[in-house]
Coordinates of C-alpha atoms and ligand atoms in Angstrom, one line a residue:
M144 CA 129.0 16.2 51.6
T145 CA 125.9 16.5 53.2
D146 CA 123.3 18.1 51.4
F147 CA 121.3 18.9 54.2
F148 CA 119.0 21.7 51.9
R149 CA 118.8 19.3 49.2
D150 CA 114.8 19.3 49.5
L151 CA 114.2 22.9 50.4
P152 CA 113.2 25.5 48.4
H153 CA 115.2 28.8 48.0
G154 CA 112.9 31.3 48.5
P155 CA 109.3 31.3 49.4
V156 CA 107.0 28.2 47.7
A157 CA 105.6 29.5 44.9
G158 CA 101.8 29.7 45.0
L159 CA 101.6 29.5 48.9
G160 CA 99.4 32.9 49.5
F161 CA 101.3 35.7 51.8
A162 CA 105.0 34.2 51.0
A163 CA 105.7 36.2 48.1
K164 CA 108.2 39.1 48.5
D165 CA 109.8 42.0 45.8
C166 CA 110.7 44.7 48.8
E167 CA 113.1 44.6 51.4
R168 CA 111.8 45.7 54.9
A169 CA 114.9 48.0 55.7
A170 CA 114.6 47.9 59.1
H171 CA 117.9 50.0 59.6
L172 CA 115.8 53.1 58.2
R173 CA 112.6 52.8 60.8
D174 CA 114.3 55.1 63.2
N175 CA 115.7 57.7 61.0
A176 CA 113.1 60.5 61.6
D177 CA 115.0 62.6 58.8
W178 CA 115.0 59.7 55.9
Q179 CA 111.4 59.1 57.4
A180 CA 110.0 62.6 57.0
S181 CA 111.6 63.2 53.4
A182 CA 110.9 59.9 52.0
R183 CA 107.3 60.1 53.5
L184 CA 107.0 63.3 51.2
S185 CA 109.0 62.1 48.0
G186 CA 106.9 62.0 44.7
K187 CA 108.5 58.2 45.0
A188 CA 106.3 57.3 48.1
R189 CA 103.3 55.3 48.0
F190 CA 100.9 54.2 50.3
I191 CA 98.7 51.3 51.2
L192 CA 95.7 52.4 52.5
L193 CA 93.4 50.7 54.6
C194 CA 89.9 51.4 56.0
R195 CA 88.6 49.5 58.9
E196 CA 91.7 46.7 57.9
V197 CA 89.7 46.7 54.3
P198 CA 92.4 47.3 51.8
L199 CA 91.6 50.0 49.2
L200 CA 92.1 49.4 45.5
D201 CA 91.5 51.6 42.2
M202 CA 89.8 49.0 40.3
T203 CA 90.1 51.8 37.2
G204 CA 93.2 50.6 35.4
P205 CA 94.5 47.7 33.6
A206 CA 94.9 45.9 37.0
P207 CA 94.1 46.7 40.3
R208 CA 95.9 49.2 42.1
A209 CA 97.2 48.8 46.0
R210 CA 99.6 51.7 45.7
F211 CA 98.6 55.3 46.2
K212 CA 100.6 58.5 45.5
L213 CA 100.7 61.2 48.3
A214 CA 97.8 63.8 46.7
E215 CA 95.7 60.6 46.5
A216 CA 96.1 59.5 50.3
T217 CA 95.9 63.6 51.4
N218 CA 92.8 63.5 49.1
L219 CA 91.6 60.7 51.3
Q220 CA 92.5 61.9 54.5
A221 CA 94.8 59.6 55.5
S222 CA 96.2 59.0 59.3
D223 CA 99.4 60.8 59.5
E224 CA 100.4 57.9 61.3
M225 CA 102.1 55.5 59.1
L226 CA 103.5 52.4 59.1
F227 CA 107.0 52.2 57.1
L228 CA 106.7 48.5 55.0
G229 CA 110.0 49.2 53.0
L230 CA 111.7 49.4 50.5
D231 CA 110.8 48.6 46.7
G232 CA 114.1 49.1 44.9
D233 CA 113.9 52.9 45.2
T234 CA 110.0 53.2 46.4
P235 CA 109.4 53.9 49.7
L236 CA 106.1 51.9 50.8
F237 CA 104.1 53.0 53.8
A238 CA 100.7 52.0 54.9
R239 CA 98.0 54.7 56.8
A240 CA 94.4 54.1 57.7
L241 CA 91.7 55.9 56.2
P242 CA 89.2 57.3 59.0
G243 CA 86.6 54.5 59.5
D244 CA 83.2 56.6 59.2
H245 CA 84.4 56.9 55.8
F246 CA 83.9 53.6 55.1
D247 CA 80.3 53.5 54.2
D248 CA 81.6 56.8 51.7
I249 CA 84.9 54.9 50.2
K250 CA 82.2 52.0 49.7
Q251 CA 79.9 53.3 47.3
A252 CA 82.4 55.7 45.6
G253 CA 82.9 54.2 42.1
R254 CA 86.5 54.8 41.6
Y255 CA 88.3 53.2 44.4
K256 CA 87.1 49.8 46.3
L257 CA 87.2 48.5 49.7
I258 CA 88.1 44.7 49.6
D259 CA 88.5 42.4 51.9
M260 CA 91.9 40.7 52.2
R261 CA 90.6 37.1 51.6
S262 CA 88.7 38.4 48.4
I263 CA 92.0 40.2 46.8
A264 CA 94.2 36.5 47.6
M265 CA 91.1 33.9 46.0
Q266 CA 90.9 36.2 43.0
D267 CA 94.5 37.2 42.4
L268 CA 93.7 40.6 42.5
L269 CA 97.1 41.8 43.0
T270 CA 100.2 40.1 42.3
P271 CA 101.7 37.6 44.8
A272 CA 104.2 39.9 46.2
E273 CA 101.4 42.8 46.0
T274 CA 99.5 40.4 48.2
A275 CA 101.6 39.8 50.8
L276 CA 102.5 43.5 51.4
V277 CA 99.0 44.1 51.9
G278 CA 98.5 41.2 54.0
T279 CA 101.4 42.6 56.1
A280 CA 99.4 46.4 56.4
K281 CA 96.4 44.5 57.5
A282 CA 98.2 42.1 60.3
M283 CA 99.8 45.5 61.3
G284 CA 97.0 47.8 60.9
H285 CA 94.9 45.2 63.2
W286 CA 97.5 45.1 65.8
H287 CA 97.5 49.0 66.6
Q288 CA 93.9 49.4 66.1
R289 CA 94.0 46.9 69.1
H290 CA 96.8 48.1 70.9
G291 CA 96.5 51.7 71.7
F292 CA 96.6 50.8 75.9
C293 CA 99.1 49.8 77.2
S294 CA 99.4 46.3 78.5
A295 CA 100.9 47.0 82.0
C296 CA 99.5 50.1 82.8
G297 CA 96.4 50.6 81.1
K298 CA 97.6 54.1 80.3
A299 CA 97.7 55.2 76.1
S300 CA 100.7 54.4 74.1
K301 CA 102.3 55.5 70.8
S302 CA 103.6 54.4 67.7
A303 CA 107.5 54.2 67.5
S304 CA 109.7 53.1 65.0
S305 CA 107.6 53.9 62.2
G306 CA 105.1 51.9 63.2
W307 CA 107.2 48.5 64.5
K308 CA 106.6 49.0 67.8
R309 CA 104.6 51.2 70.4
I310 CA 105.6 52.7 74.1
C311 CA 103.9 53.8 76.9
E312 CA 104.5 57.5 78.0
S313 CA 103.7 56.8 81.3
C314 CA 105.2 53.6 82.1
G315 CA 107.9 53.7 79.3
A316 CA 106.8 49.9 78.3
E317 CA 107.9 49.0 74.8
H318 CA 105.1 47.2 72.6
F319 CA 105.9 44.6 69.9
P320 CA 103.8 43.6 67.1
R321 CA 102.4 40.0 67.6
T322 CA 102.8 36.9 65.5
D323 CA 100.5 34.4 66.8
P324 CA 101.9 30.7 66.1
V325 CA 99.6 27.9 64.4
V326 CA 100.7 24.5 63.9
I327 CA 99.2 22.8 60.5
M328 CA 100.0 19.5 59.6
L329 CA 99.1 15.9 58.1
A330 CA 99.4 12.7 59.8
I331 CA 100.4 10.1 57.6
R332 CA 100.2 6.4 58.2
G333 CA 101.8 4.7 55.5
D334 CA 100.1 5.4 52.6
R335 CA 96.9 7.3 54.1
C336 CA 96.9 10.9 55.6
L337 CA 94.3 12.0 57.9
M338 CA 92.3 15.0 57.0
G339 CA 89.6 16.7 59.0
R340 CA 86.8 18.7 58.7
A341 CA 85.8 21.8 61.1
P342 CA 82.2 22.2 61.5
A343 CA 82.6 25.9 59.2
F344 CA 83.9 24.2 56.7
P345 CA 82.0 24.5 52.8
E346 CA 80.5 21.3 52.1
G347 CA 82.8 18.4 51.4
R348 CA 85.9 20.4 52.4
Y349 CA 88.8 18.3 54.0
S350 CA 92.0 19.7 55.1
C351 CA 95.0 19.5 57.4
L352 CA 94.0 19.7 61.1
A353 CA 95.5 22.7 63.0
G354 CA 95.6 24.3 66.0
F355 CA 97.6 27.6 67.9
M356 CA 100.6 26.8 70.0
E357 CA 100.9 27.3 73.4
P358 CA 103.3 28.6 75.4
G359 CA 106.0 26.1 76.8
E360 CA 105.6 23.8 73.6
T361 CA 107.7 23.6 70.8
I362 CA 106.3 22.9 67.3
E363 CA 106.4 19.5 67.6
D364 CA 104.8 19.0 70.8
A365 CA 102.1 21.5 69.3
V366 CA 101.7 19.2 66.6
R367 CA 101.4 16.1 68.9
R368 CA 99.2 17.1 70.8
E369 CA 96.8 18.7 68.4
I370 CA 96.3 15.8 66.5
H371 CA 95.9 13.7 69.9
E372 CA 93.2 16.2 70.8
E373 CA 91.6 16.3 68.2
A374 CA 91.6 13.0 66.5
G375 CA 93.0 10.8 69.2
I376 CA 95.6 9.9 67.0
T377 CA 99.0 9.6 68.7
V378 CA 102.1 10.9 67.0
G379 CA 105.8 10.0 66.7
R380 CA 108.3 12.0 64.4
V381 CA 107.6 15.6 63.5
K382 CA 108.9 17.5 60.0
L383 CA 109.0 20.8 59.4
L384 CA 107.6 21.7 55.9
M385 CA 107.1 25.6 55.0
A386 CA 105.5 28.3 57.0
Q387 CA 103.1 31.1 56.0
P388 CA 101.8 34.4 57.2
W389 CA 98.2 34.5 57.5
P390 CA 96.7 38.1 57.6
F391 CA 93.4 36.4 59.5
P392 CA 94.1 38.6 62.1
S393 CA 98.4 37.7 62.7
S394 CA 99.1 34.0 62.4
L395 CA 102.0 32.3 61.2
M396 CA 101.1 29.0 59.6
I397 CA 103.8 26.5 60.7
G398 CA 103.0 23.5 57.7
C399 CA 104.4 20.0 59.2
L400 CA 104.0 16.0 58.5
A401 CA 103.3 14.2 61.5
E402 CA 104.3 10.3 61.8
A403 CA 101.5 8.8 63.1
T404 CA 101.8 5.7 65.0
S405 CA 98.4 4.9 66.1
D406 CA 95.1 4.2 63.5
E407 CA 91.5 4.7 65.6
I408 CA 90.1 7.8 65.3
T409 CA 88.7 9.8 67.9
I410 CA 87.2 13.0 67.2
D411 CA 86.8 15.9 69.3
P412 CA 83.2 17.1 68.3
N413 CA 84.3 20.9 69.6
E414 CA 86.8 20.9 67.4
L415 CA 85.4 18.6 64.3
A416 CA 83.0 17.6 62.3
D417 CA 84.5 14.3 61.2
A418 CA 88.1 13.4 60.4
R419 CA 88.8 10.1 58.1
W420 CA 92.3 8.4 56.9
F421 CA 92.3 9.2 52.8
T422 CA 94.7 7.2 50.5
K423 CA 97.6 9.1 48.6
A424 CA 95.7 8.8 45.3
E425 CA 92.6 9.9 47.1
V426 CA 94.4 13.3 47.9
A427 CA 95.3 13.6 44.8
A428 CA 92.0 13.2 43.6
V429 CA 90.4 15.8 46.3
L430 CA 93.3 18.4 44.8
A431 CA 92.6 17.9 41.4
G432 CA 88.9 18.4 41.9
T433 CA 87.9 14.7 40.8
H434 CA 86.8 12.7 44.3
P435 CA 84.2 10.7 43.6
D436 CA 82.5 11.7 46.6
G437 CA 82.9 15.2 45.9
I438 CA 85.8 16.4 48.5
S439 CA 87.4 19.1 48.0
A440 CA 90.6 20.7 49.0
P441 CA 91.3 24.6 50.5
P442 CA 92.5 26.8 48.0
S443 CA 95.9 27.0 46.9
M444 CA 96.9 30.5 48.5
A445 CA 96.3 28.4 51.8
I446 CA 99.6 26.1 52.9
A447 CA 97.2 23.3 53.5
H448 CA 96.8 22.8 49.9
H449 CA 100.6 23.0 49.3
I450 CA 101.2 20.3 52.6
M451 CA 98.7 17.7 50.9
R452 CA 100.5 18.2 47.9
V453 CA 103.7 17.5 49.3
F454 CA 102.3 14.2 50.5
V455 CA 100.6 13.3 47.2
D456 CA 104.6 14.1 45.3
A457 CA 106.3 12.1 47.6
Ligands
LIG59 ZN1 102.2 52.1 80.5

């Protein structure tokens, strides 16, 4: 029998940032008001705390800690509005916001530190699953922060379903958290692949091309369009490899390989500072940090790194 799943991992790709999971979302408990009320006050509950979307960590233990007890959250004047993140075993997990005007005070206090999400992920301050959990809290906090008013009628909306939707009390419209899909891909032509550098990249950095999907497009359409727009290369077949939640602020990165059907690169200078073809041996050197021109890859938490790895290992 054909094994359609032969090359696919059974779970999140190892090392891919924001993809690991060790708690279940327990969506069936979101609308259970009695359960939520008692879980929030139980001694087992733990709270992820964010101030202006920056996660709070306790840096005083043997390892940084992102889960706080009820008394700690109360002392820090965490908002009563909670996002139910799910269950880790029998530990109910919630996210809460800290008052934004306390930001500087908390930053200066020694015990707790506000550390931006990118640094937490880049420096492996938390376990992969904990980084993903805090990333979800950050993405959801961002959405709540910017959706306080109904996009249908303009009146105030309020959080419902333990933070997983907002309801307009005026017109009744329900609003659900956004995930913005982004295609990110390597175009491949024989033994070479196409990588580019955005103007904002660090010196020497090359990566996969990427762009937001647009309404009315398939993933494959978006891959073909973006590569053609940014680099003038035409694309035939497209293969989906893996996906990654990316909470900056709320993207889903959709990693693909694309079969290039032309060679001549014409960059869009508004999108790219440069794009060029790299041989497989060159990409291997880029990933190993040994490329003779000092060309570097995105860090291993980023999906681009893993897509490049797939190309090199094939
Ligand atoms: Zn409304």
